[in-house]
Amino acid sequence: TPAVGAQTPAAPQAGGMQPRGVIPKYATRQIMDDLYQIAFGGDMVCMYVLVGRDKALVVDSSMMPEYEGAKIIDRVKAITEKPLILVNTHPHGDHTAANAQFGQAHLSAAGVDEVKAGAAKRGVQLGYTPVAVASGHVFDLGDRQVEVIAIPAHSAGSIALLDRKAGYLFTGDEI
């Protein structure tokens, strides 16, 4: 098994075609003019930045607080200088590791309970303020609205985020 962060060659494709290349350890991709993906480990863990006219919404904060000497929030600020709203699709560590850099994170009420219980069990402070949001809550970014939809399955605290402008549904680990 390769070390964490090591580059792993892609498997050969069917029909004897050449491999597609090396799986990137880290990538930032512009999906649309106002939508970005930050991916780690060959897309094993992804976070998204939705840039509105007035604010930007960050979907999840990744699996580590920094990577190759750069904090996650600095990678997000390289995309936009607008005020940031962080929302976690669920309260697992691979989606919440950099929450403290944002100061505040929005989660479902069950997600808030889970991150608080996890911190208490480990005997640590969260380092950020968890804010509960309910299904139907809408984050207004100025020219786009992103709606919270409860989808408790992978975690009791799982939510999806529906970006009606782009027609995208961000589900975390649900789908």
Backbone as a printed PyTorch tensor [residue, N CA C, xyz], in Angstrom:
tensor([[[  0.8450,  -1.1900,   0.0000],
         [  0.0000,   0.0000,   0.0000],
         [  0.8790,   1.2370,   0.0000]],

        [[  0.6070,   2.2000,  -0.8920],
         [  1.4240,   3.3990,  -0.9320],
         [  1.2230,   4.2480,   0.3170]],

        [[  2.2120,   5.0370,   0.6570],
         [  2.1180,   5.9270,   1.8030],
         [  1.0680,   6.9920,   1.5460]],

        [[  0.5060,   7.5350,   2.6250],
         [ -0.4820,   8.5920,   2.4960],
         [  0.1320,   9.7420,   1.7170]],

        [[ -0.5650,  10.1990,   0.7010],
         [ -0.0850,  11.3080,  -0.1100],
         [  0.8160,  10.8840,  -1.2510]],

        [[  1.1850,   9.6120,  -1.3080],
         [  2.0570,   9.1530,  -2.3900],
         [  1.2710,   9.0870,  -3.6910]],

        [[  1.9560,   9.3170,  -4.7900],
         [  1.3010,   9.1910,  -6.0840],
         [  1.2400,   7.7240,  -6.4640]],

        [[  0.0860,   7.3160,  -6.9470],
         [ -0.1380,   5.9360,  -7.3300],
         [ -0.4100,   5.8830,  -8.8250]],

        [[  0.3040,   5.0460,  -9.5840],
         [  0.0190,   4.9560, -11.0090],
         [ -1.3890,   4.4140, -11.2420]],

        [[ -2.0370,   4.9210, -12.2620],
         [ -3.3630,   4.4370, -12.6130],
         [ -3.2640,   3.0430, -13.2110]],

        [[ -4.2860,   2.2560, -13.0120],
         [ -4.3220,   0.9040, -13.5590],
         [ -4.4720,   0.9640, -15.0770]],

        [[ -3.9050,  -0.0300, -15.8030],
         [ -4.0800,  -0.0430, -17.2520],
         [ -5.5600,  -0.1260, -17.6130]],

        [[ -5.9290,   0.5350, -18.6910],
         [ -7.3090,   0.5090, -19.1430],
         [ -7.5670,  -0.7570, -19.9370]],

        [[ -8.8250,  -1.1150, -20.0640],
         [ -9.2240,  -2.3020, -20.8240],
         [ -8.7530,  -2.1800, -22.2680]],

        [[ -8.4870,  -3.3050, -22.8900],
         [ -8.1070,  -3.3270, -24.3000],
         [ -6.6450,  -3.0030, -24.5300]],

        [[ -5.8360,  -3.0170, -23.4590],
         [ -4.4110,  -2.7970, -23.6050],
         [ -4.0090,  -1.3530, -23.8270]],

        [[ -4.9360,  -0.3960, -23.6170],
         [ -4.5960,   1.0130, -23.8070],
         [ -3.6160,   1.4470, -22.7260]],

        [[ -2.9060,   2.5200, -22.9810],
         [ -1.9490,   3.0640, -22.0300],
         [ -2.6720,   3.5740, -20.7850]],

        [[ -2.0160,   3.5040, -19.6250],
         [ -2.6040,   4.0780, -18.4100],
         [ -2.8410,   5.5700, -18.6020]],

        [[ -3.8230,   6.1000, -17.8790],
         [ -4.1580,   7.5170, -17.9820],
         [ -3.1190,   8.3920, -17.3070]],

        [[ -2.2470,   7.8430, -16.5040],
         [ -1.2200,   8.6570, -15.8710],
         [ -1.2330,   8.5000, -14.3630]],

        [[ -0.6620,   9.4580, -13.7130],
         [ -0.5260,   9.4200, -12.2650],
         [ -1.7330,  10.0800, -11.6250]],

        [[ -2.2280,   9.4570, -10.5780],
         [ -3.3510,  10.0310,  -9.8450],
         [ -2.8270,  11.2070,  -9.0380]],

        [[ -3.4070,  12.3950,  -9.2020],
         [ -2.8870,  13.5560,  -8.4750],
         [ -3.1890,  13.4680,  -6.9790]],

        [[ -2.2370,  13.9590,  -6.1710],
         [ -2.4440,  14.0050,  -4.7280],
         [ -3.3940,  15.1390,  -4.3710]],

        [[ -3.3700,  16.1980,  -5.1640],
         [ -4.1610,  17.3880,  -4.8950],
         [ -4.4850,  18.0630,  -6.2240]],

        [[ -5.7080,  18.5420,  -6.3740],
         [ -6.0830,  19.2620,  -7.5930],
         [ -7.1850,  20.2630,  -7.2820]],

        [[ -7.0800,  21.4460,  -7.8780],
         [ -8.1760,  22.4160,  -7.8550],
         [ -8.6660,  22.5200,  -9.2820]],

        [[ -9.9640,  22.3570,  -9.4540],
         [-10.5460,  22.3830, -10.8080],
         [-11.6750,  23.3990, -10.8660]],

        [[-11.7060,  24.1740, -11.9300],
         [-12.8270,  25.0720, -12.1700],
         [-13.8390,  24.2990, -13.0000]],

        [[-15.0130,  24.0430, -12.4240],
         [-16.0490,  23.2640, -13.0960],
         [-16.9330,  24.1720, -13.9390]],

        [[-17.2550,  25.3270, -13.3960],
         [-18.0120,  26.3760, -14.0860],
         [-17.3560,  27.7010, -13.7080]],

        [[-17.8420,  28.8090, -14.2590],
         [-17.2630,  30.1090, -13.9180],
         [-17.2660,  30.3650, -12.4200]],

        [[-18.2570,  29.8500, -11.7150],
         [-18.4370,  30.1510, -10.3010],
         [-18.5140,  28.9010,  -9.4220]],

        [[-17.9390,  27.7950,  -9.8990],
         [-17.9630,  26.5370,  -9.1530],
         [-16.6120,  25.8420,  -9.2830]],

        [[-16.0160,  25.5320,  -8.1350],
         [-14.6860,  24.9200,  -8.0890],
         [-14.7130,  23.6560,  -7.2440]],

        [[-13.8510,  22.7220,  -7.5800],
         [-13.6560,  21.5040,  -6.8080],
         [-12.2070,  21.4840,  -6.3250]],

        [[-12.0410,  21.1510,  -5.0450],
         [-10.7120,  20.9030,  -4.4920],
         [-10.7130,  19.4270,  -4.1140]],

        [[ -9.8280,  18.6560,  -4.7520],
         [ -9.8260,  17.2040,  -4.5850],
         [ -8.4990,  16.7170,  -4.0350]],

        [[ -8.5830,  15.6900,  -3.2240],
         [ -7.4010,  15.0830,  -2.6180],
         [ -7.3980,  13.5890,  -2.9060]],

        [[ -6.2150,  13.0190,  -2.9970],
         [ -6.0700,  11.5720,  -3.1290],
         [ -6.7400,  10.9930,  -4.3460]],

        [[ -6.5510,  11.5970,  -5.4960],
         [ -7.1660,  11.0620,  -6.7100],
         [ -8.6750,  11.1230,  -6.6540]],

        [[ -9.2070,  12.2040,  -6.1220],
         [-10.6500,  12.4570,  -6.0090],
         [-11.3360,  11.5980,  -4.9480]],

        [[-10.5570,  11.0320,  -4.0310],
         [-11.1790,  10.2480,  -2.9520],
         [-11.9710,  11.1390,  -2.0080]],

        [[-11.4820,  12.3420,  -1.7610],
         [-12.1760,  13.3060,  -0.9110],
         [-12.2120,  14.6270,  -1.6610]],

        [[-13.4140,  15.1520,  -1.8570],
         [-13.5720,  16.4060,  -2.5920],
         [-14.3520,  17.4130,  -1.7630]],

        [[-13.9930,  18.6620,  -1.9420],
         [-14.7580,  19.7640,  -1.3750],
         [-15.0490,  20.7230,  -2.5190]],

        [[-16.0300,  21.5860,  -2.3340],
         [-16.4600,  22.4710,  -3.4160],
         [-16.5700,  23.9030,  -2.9140]],

        [[-16.3770,  24.8500,  -3.8330],
         [-16.5320,  26.2660,  -3.5440],
         [-17.5040,  26.8260,  -4.5740]],

        [[-18.6530,  27.3230,  -4.1000],
         [-19.6670,  27.9240,  -4.9450],
         [-19.5850,  29.4250,  -4.7270]],

        [[-19.2260,  30.1650,  -5.7480],
         [-19.0050,  31.5980,  -5.6180],
         [-20.2430,  32.3460,  -6.0930]],

        [[-20.8300,  33.0970,  -5.1780],
         [-21.9670,  33.9450,  -5.5140],
         [-21.5230,  35.3890,  -5.6820]],

        [[-22.4880,  36.2630,  -5.9490],
         [-22.1710,  37.6760,  -6.1220],
         [-21.6260,  38.2890,  -4.8290]],

        [[-22.2120,  37.9030,  -3.6700],
         [-21.8680,  38.5330,  -2.4010],
         [-21.0380,  37.6610,  -1.4690]],

        [[-21.2200,  36.3420,  -1.5530],
         [-20.5530,  35.4050,  -0.6490],
         [-20.2040,  34.1360,  -1.4240]],

        [[-19.3810,  33.3100,  -0.7820],
         [-19.0590,  32.0010,  -1.3560],
         [-19.3950,  30.9290,  -0.3240]],

        [[-19.9060,  29.8190,  -0.7990],
         [-20.2540,  28.6940,   0.0620],
         [-19.2310,  27.5890,  -0.1540]],

        [[-18.6640,  27.1080,   0.9370],
         [-17.6790,  26.0310,   0.8920],
         [-18.3720,  24.7630,   1.3690]],

        [[-18.3850,  23.7420,   0.5350],
         [-19.0030,  22.4640,   0.8810],
         [-17.9100,  21.5400,   1.4060]],

        [[-17.9270,  21.3100,   2.7100],
         [-16.9690,  20.4760,   3.4370],
         [-15.6030,  21.1670,   3.5110]],

        [[-14.8030,  20.7410,   4.5040],
         [-13.5070,  21.4050,   4.6990],
         [-12.3340,  20.4430,   4.5820]],

        [[-12.5530,  19.3060,   3.9870],
         [-11.4850,  18.3770,   3.6600],
         [-11.1220,  17.4320,   4.7820]],

        [[-10.1310,  16.5880,   4.4850],
         [ -9.7140,  15.5310,   5.3990],
         [ -8.4770,  15.8990,   6.1990]],

        [[ -7.9180,  17.0900,   5.9520],
         [ -6.7430,  17.5290,   6.6940],
         [ -6.7360,  19.0490,   6.7290]],

        [[ -6.2300,  19.6340,   7.8240],
         [ -6.2560,  21.0910,   7.9220],
         [ -5.2700,  21.7980,   7.0030]],

        [[ -4.2220,  21.1140,   6.5810],
         [ -3.3190,  21.7110,   5.6030],
         [ -2.7110,  20.6170,   4.7450]],

        [[ -2.2250,  21.0330,   3.5910],
         [ -1.6340,  20.0890,   2.6560],
         [ -0.4580,  20.7660,   1.9740]],

        [[  0.6810,  20.1100,   1.9960],
         [  1.9170,  20.6270,   1.4000],
         [  2.1850,  22.0750,   1.8190]],

        [[  2.0200,  22.3380,   3.1260],
         [  2.3440,  23.6380,   3.6850],
         [  1.3040,  24.7210,   3.5340]],

        [[  0.1970,  24.4390,   2.8830],
         [ -0.8540,  25.4420,   2.7070],
         [ -2.1110,  25.0180,   3.4580]],

        [[ -2.6650,  25.9480,   4.2260],
         [ -3.9200,  25.6730,   4.9190],
         [ -5.0450,  25.5570,   3.8970]],

        [[ -6.0600,  24.7900,   4.2520],
         [ -7.2140,  24.6120,   3.3640],
         [ -7.8800,  25.9620,   3.0890]],

        [[ -8.0460,  26.7870,   4.1150],
         [ -8.7020,  28.0860,   3.8960],
         [ -7.9060,  28.9460,   2.9110]],

        [[ -6.5800,  28.8380,   2.9250],
         [ -5.7760,  29.5970,   1.9610],
         [ -6.0070,  29.1020,   0.5390]],

        [[ -6.2220,  27.8170,   0.3830],
         [ -6.5330,  27.2770,  -0.9450],
         [ -7.8820,  27.8020,  -1.4280]],

        [[ -8.8450,  27.9210,  -0.4870],
         [-10.1570,  28.4710,  -0.8350],
         [-10.0270,  29.9590,  -1.1630]],

        [[ -9.2600,  30.6960,  -0.3680],
         [ -9.0870,  32.1360,  -0.6080],
         [ -8.3210,  32.4230,  -1.8930]],

        [[ -7.5970,  31.4450,  -2.4180],
         [ -6.9560,  31.6040,  -3.7210],
         [ -8.0010,  31.5950,  -4.8380]],

        [[ -9.1890,  31.0520,  -4.5370],
         [-10.2940,  31.0090,  -5.5010],
         [-11.1220,  32.2800,  -5.4230]],

        [[-11.4150,  32.7380,  -4.2040],
         [-12.2690,  33.9130,  -4.0160],
         [-11.8850,  34.6610,  -2.7480]],

        [[-12.0710,  35.9690,  -2.7910],
         [-11.8420,  36.8140,  -1.6150],
         [-13.1560,  37.1610,  -0.9210]],

        [[-14.2590,  36.6090,  -1.3920],
         [-15.5810,  36.9170,  -0.8190],
         [-15.7260,  36.2620,   0.5510]],

        [[-16.6230,  36.8070,   1.3960],
         [-16.8860,  36.1660,   2.6820],
         [-17.3060,  34.7120,   2.4710]],

        [[-16.8450,  33.8300,   3.3650],
         [-17.0610,  32.3930,   3.1980],
         [-18.0840,  31.8590,   4.1900]],

        [[-18.9250,  30.9600,   3.7080],
         [-19.8600,  30.2000,   4.5450],
         [-19.4700,  28.7440,   4.3860]],

        [[-19.1280,  28.0800,   5.4870],
         [-18.7690,  26.6640,   5.4340],
         [-19.9580,  25.8120,   5.8450]],

        [[-20.2540,  24.7940,   5.0370],
         [-21.3110,  23.8350,   5.3480],
         [-20.7220,  22.4360,   5.2290]],

        [[-20.9450,  21.6110,   6.2520],
         [-20.4930,  20.2160,   6.2070],
         [-21.6590,  19.3270,   5.8070]],

        [[-21.4490,  18.4720,   4.8090],
         [-22.4980,  17.5470,   4.3800],
         [-22.7770,  16.4880,   5.4340]],

        [[-21.7790,  16.1920,   6.2570],
         [-21.9540,  15.3000,   7.4010],
         [-20.7620,  15.4730,   8.3300]],

        [[-20.8650,  14.9820,   9.5670],
         [-19.8600,  15.3240,  10.5780],
         [-18.6530,  14.3980,  10.6770]],

        [[-18.3080,  13.6800,   9.6350],
         [-17.1420,  12.8010,   9.6940],
         [-15.8610,  13.5940,   9.4560]],

        [[-14.7730,  13.1450,  10.0600],
         [-13.5090,  13.8650,  10.0510],
         [-12.9460,  14.1630,   8.6820]],

        [[-13.2180,  13.3130,   7.6870],
         [-12.6790,  13.5780,   6.3510],
         [-13.4400,  14.6930,   5.6290]],

        [[-14.4570,  15.2470,   6.2780],
         [-15.2160,  16.3680,   5.7220],
         [-15.1710,  17.5920,   6.6350]],

        [[-14.5600,  17.4420,   7.8250],
         [-14.5910,  18.5190,   8.8180],
         [-13.2190,  18.9070,   9.3610]],

        [[-12.1500,  18.3330,   8.8700],
         [-10.8250,  18.4990,   9.4810],
         [-10.3470,  19.9410,   9.5410]],

        [[-10.7310,  20.7660,   8.5980],
         [-10.2560,  22.1530,   8.5770],
         [-11.3280,  23.1430,   9.0400]],

        [[-12.3760,  22.6700,   9.6930],
         [-13.4540,  23.5620,  10.1230],
         [-12.9630,  24.7400,  10.9570]],

        [[-11.9880,  24.5090,  11.8430],
         [-11.5210,  25.5700,  12.7390],
         [-10.9750,  26.7660,  11.9640]],

        [[-10.4570,  26.5640,  10.7730],
         [ -9.9190,  27.6620,   9.9780],
         [-10.9990,  28.6370,   9.5230]],

        [[-12.2440,  28.1750,   9.5000],
         [-13.3530,  29.0070,   9.0360],
         [-14.0820,  29.6940,  10.1960]],

        [[-13.8270,  29.2390,  11.4270],
         [-14.4360,  29.8360,  12.6080],
         [-15.8330,  29.3520,  12.9120]],

        [[-16.5650,  29.0100,  11.8860],
         [-17.9530,  28.5780,  12.0310],
         [-18.2520,  27.5550,  10.9390]],

        [[-19.0200,  26.5290,  11.3060],
         [-19.4280,  25.5170,  10.3270],
         [-20.9010,  25.2050,  10.5140]],

        [[-21.6240,  25.1510,   9.4160],
         [-23.0430,  24.8120,   9.4440],
         [-23.2010,  23.3150,   9.1980]],

        [[-23.9960,  22.6770,  10.0440],
         [-24.2990,  21.2440,   9.9410],
         [-25.7580,  21.0520,  10.3440]],

        [[-26.2860,  19.8740,  10.1110],
         [-27.6120,  19.5560,  10.6300],
         [-27.5250,  19.5120,  12.1510]],

        [[-28.6790,  19.5460,  12.8340],
         [-28.6860,  19.4700,  14.3040],
         [-28.0360,  18.1730,  14.7780]],

        [[-28.3150,  17.0620,  14.0840],
         [-27.6810,  15.7830,  14.4440],
         [-26.1770,  15.8450,  14.2020]],

        [[-25.7630,  16.5610,  13.1660],
         [-24.3410,  16.7290,  12.8890],
         [-23.6520,  17.5420,  13.9720]],

        [[-24.3090,  18.5990,  14.4430],
         [-23.7610,  19.4060,  15.5340],
         [-23.5820,  18.5350,  16.7740]],

        [[-24.6130,  17.7440,  17.0940],
         [-24.5240,  16.8500,  18.2620],
         [-23.3610,  15.8810,  18.1150]],

        [[-23.1720,  15.3450,  16.9130],
         [-22.1130,  14.3580,  16.6800],
         [-20.7130,  14.9670,  16.7950]],

        [[-20.5040,  16.1800,  16.2640],
         [-19.1690,  16.7720,  16.3810],
         [-18.8690,  17.1750,  17.8200]],

        [[-19.8870,  17.6400,  18.5440],
         [-19.6890,  17.9870,  19.9530],
         [-19.3760,  16.7460,  20.7850]],

        [[-20.1200,  15.6600,  20.5370],
         [-19.8820,  14.4060,  21.2750],
         [-18.4970,  13.8460,  20.9610]],

        [[-18.0820,  13.9160,  19.7150],
         [-16.7620,  13.4250,  19.3270],
         [-15.6540,  14.2070,  20.0010]],

        [[-15.7990,  15.5300,  20.0630],
         [-14.7950,  16.3610,  20.7200],
         [-14.7450,  16.0550,  22.2150]],

        [[-15.9090,  15.8980,  22.8370],
         [-15.9570,  15.5860,  24.2740],
         [-15.3120,  14.2330,  24.5510]],

        [[-15.5660,  13.2640,  23.6940],
         [-14.9950,  11.9250,  23.8700],
         [-13.4670,  11.9610,  23.7870]],

        [[-12.9480,  12.8090,  22.8920],
         [-11.4940,  12.9380,  22.7370],
         [-10.8860,  13.9250,  23.7300]],

        [[-11.7480,  14.6320,  24.4690],
         [-11.2670,  15.6040,  25.4520],
         [-10.6310,  16.8240,  24.8320]],

        [[-11.1630,  17.2630,  23.6800],
         [-10.6130,  18.4230,  22.9850],
         [-11.7180,  19.4590,  22.7390]],

        [[-11.2940,  20.6890,  22.5110],
         [-12.2100,  21.7540,  22.1140],
         [-12.3920,  21.6840,  20.5990]],

        [[-13.5690,  22.0460,  20.1130],
         [-13.8070,  22.0280,  18.6690],
         [-12.9450,  23.0470,  17.9350]],

        [[-12.7740,  24.2380,  18.4670],
         [-11.9990,  25.2550,  17.7720],
         [-12.8160,  26.0380,  16.7620]],

        [[-14.0880,  25.7640,  16.6670],
         [-14.9960,  26.4870,  15.7840],
         [-16.3970,  26.4070,  16.3680]],

        [[-17.2860,  27.2380,  15.8730],
         [-18.6740,  27.2430,  16.3350],
         [-19.5330,  26.4480,  15.3590]],

        [[-20.1160,  25.3280,  15.8010],
         [-21.0450,  24.6060,  14.9280],
         [-22.4270,  25.2620,  14.9790]],

        [[-23.0240,  25.4570,  13.8210],
         [-24.3270,  26.1020,  13.7170],
         [-25.2920,  25.1230,  13.0590]],

        [[-26.3910,  24.8380,  13.7330],
         [-27.3770,  23.8850,  13.1940],
         [-28.2370,  24.5480,  12.1130]],

        [[-28.4220,  23.8190,  11.0170],
         [-29.3430,  24.2410,   9.9610],
         [-30.3190,  23.0980,   9.6950]],

        [[-31.5490,  23.4560,   9.4080],
         [-32.5900,  22.4620,   9.1690],
         [-32.8440,  22.2940,   7.6780]],

        [[-33.4560,  21.1860,   7.3420],
         [-33.8700,  20.9500,   5.9610],
         [-34.7730,  22.1090,   5.5350]],

        [[-34.5340,  22.6380,   4.3520],
         [-35.2960,  23.7730,   3.8560],
         [-34.5820,  25.1010,   4.0310]],

        [[-33.5550,  25.1400,   4.8880],
         [-32.7840,  26.3800,   5.0560],
         [-32.1280,  26.7290,   3.7240]],

        [[-32.0870,  28.0160,   3.4200],
         [-31.4830,  28.4750,   2.1740],
         [-30.3380,  29.4320,   2.4920]],

        [[-29.1680,  29.1300,   1.9530],
         [-28.0240,  30.0280,   2.0310],
         [-28.0990,  30.9470,   0.8240]],

        [[-28.1320,  32.2580,   1.0710],
         [-28.2410,  33.2440,  -0.0010],
         [-26.8560,  33.8220,  -0.2800]],

        [[-26.3390,  33.5590,  -1.4560],
         [-25.0170,  34.0290,  -1.8380],
         [-25.0880,  35.3050,  -2.6780]],

        [[-26.2840,  35.8620,  -2.7950],
         [-26.4750,  37.0880,  -3.5700],
         [-27.2360,  36.8170,  -4.8460]],

        [[-26.6240,  36.0830,  -5.7380],
         [-27.2680,  35.7690,  -7.0140],
         [-27.5400,  34.2740,  -7.1570]],

        [[-27.3570,  33.5410,  -6.0900],
         [-27.6620,  32.1090,  -6.1120],
         [-28.0370,  31.6890,  -4.7040]],

        [[-28.9670,  30.7460,  -4.6660],
         [-29.4330,  30.2150,  -3.3980],
         [-29.1230,  28.7240,  -3.3590]],

        [[-28.6960,  28.2790,  -2.1770],
         [-28.3470,  26.8750,  -1.9900],
         [-29.1970,  26.3490,  -0.8420]],

        [[-30.0070,  25.3400,  -1.1390],
         [-30.9700,  24.8040,  -0.1780],
         [-30.4380,  23.5520,   0.5170]],

        [[-30.6980,  23.4750,   1.8230],
         [-30.3330,  22.3120,   2.6330],
         [-31.4420,  21.2750,   2.5350]],

        [[-31.0580,  20.0130,   2.2910],
         [-32.0160,  18.8990,   2.2390],
         [-31.4810,  17.7990,   3.1490]],

        [[-32.2650,  17.4100,   4.1490],
         [-31.8510,  16.3370,   5.0550],
         [-31.8570,  15.0070,   4.3100]],

        [[-30.7500,  14.2610,   4.4310],
         [-30.6460,  12.9320,   3.8200],
         [-29.9230,  11.9860,   4.7950]],

        [[-30.4920,  11.7630,   5.9790],
         [-29.7990,  10.9470,   6.9910],
         [-29.6920,   9.4870,   6.5660]],

        [[-28.5000,   9.0760,   6.2080],
         [-28.2700,   7.6820,   5.8140],
         [-26.8360,   7.3040,   6.1690]],

        [[-25.8680,   7.8540,   5.4700],
         [-24.4510,   7.5970,   5.7570],
         [-24.1370,   8.0060,   7.1920]],

        [[-24.7640,   9.0800,   7.6210],
         [-24.6760,   9.5870,   8.9830],
         [-26.0540,  10.1350,   9.3280]],

        [[-26.4220,  10.0600,  10.5940],
         [-27.7040,  10.6400,  11.0090],
         [-27.7270,  12.1380,  10.7260]],

        [[-26.5480,  12.7450,  10.6430],
         [-26.4450,  14.1760,  10.4030],
         [-26.2190,  14.5670,   8.9600]],

        [[-26.3750,  13.6560,   8.0180],
         [-26.1030,  13.9720,   6.6150],
         [-27.1320,  14.9170,   6.0130]],

        [[-26.6130,  15.8620,   5.2240],
         [-27.4590,  16.7650,   4.4520],
         [-26.9190,  16.8360,   3.0290]],

        [[-27.7900,  17.2320,   2.1240],
         [-27.3880,  17.5400,   0.7570],
         [-27.5920,  19.0320,   0.5650]],

        [[-26.9020,  19.5880,  -0.4140],
         [-27.0160,  21.0120,  -0.7260],
         [-27.3880,  21.1450,  -2.1900]],

        [[-28.5480,  21.7470,  -2.4450],
         [-29.0510,  21.9000,  -3.8050],
         [-28.7740,  23.3080,  -4.3050]],

        [[-27.9230,  23.3970,  -5.3070],
         [-27.6040,  24.6590,  -5.9700],
         [-28.5070,  24.7410,  -7.1940]],

        [[-29.6020,  25.4520,  -7.0600],
         [-30.5800,  25.5240,  -8.1430],
         [-30.0250,  26.2260,  -9.3820]],

        [[-29.1440,  27.2000,  -9.1880],
         [-28.5830,  27.9360, -10.3240],
         [-27.7970,  26.9930, -11.2430]],

        [[-26.9410,  26.1820, -10.6550],
         [-26.1150,  25.2760, -11.4550],
         [-26.8180,  23.9530, -11.7350]],

        [[-27.8450,  23.6480, -10.9500],
         [-28.5210,  22.3630, -11.1100],
         [-27.7490,  21.2120, -10.4850]],

        [[-26.9010,  21.5440,  -9.5020],
         [-26.0780,  20.5300,  -8.8490],
         [-26.5920,  20.2220,  -7.4560]],

        [[-26.4700,  18.9510,  -7.0810],
         [-26.7980,  18.4900,  -5.7350],
         [-25.5180,  17.9410,  -5.1230]],

        [[-25.0700,  18.5480,  -4.0350],
         [-23.8600,  18.1200,  -3.3490],
         [-24.2820,  17.2260,  -2.1940]],

        [[-23.8290,  15.9770,  -2.2160],
         [-24.3320,  14.9730,  -1.2710],
         [-23.2870,  14.4320,  -0.3000]],

        [[-22.0640,  14.8940,  -0.3700],
         [-21.0330,  14.3240,   0.5030],
         [-20.7980,  12.8680,   0.1370]],

        [[-20.9370,  11.9710,   1.1090],
         [-20.6950,  10.5450,   0.8750],
         [-21.9710,   9.7530,   0.6000]],

        [[-23.0840,  10.3990,   0.4180],
         [-24.3660,   9.6940,   0.2640],
         [-24.4980,   8.9600,  -1.0510]],

        [[-24.0530,   9.5390,  -2.1350],
         [-24.2520,   8.9150,  -3.4590],
         [-22.9050,   8.5750,  -4.0450]]])
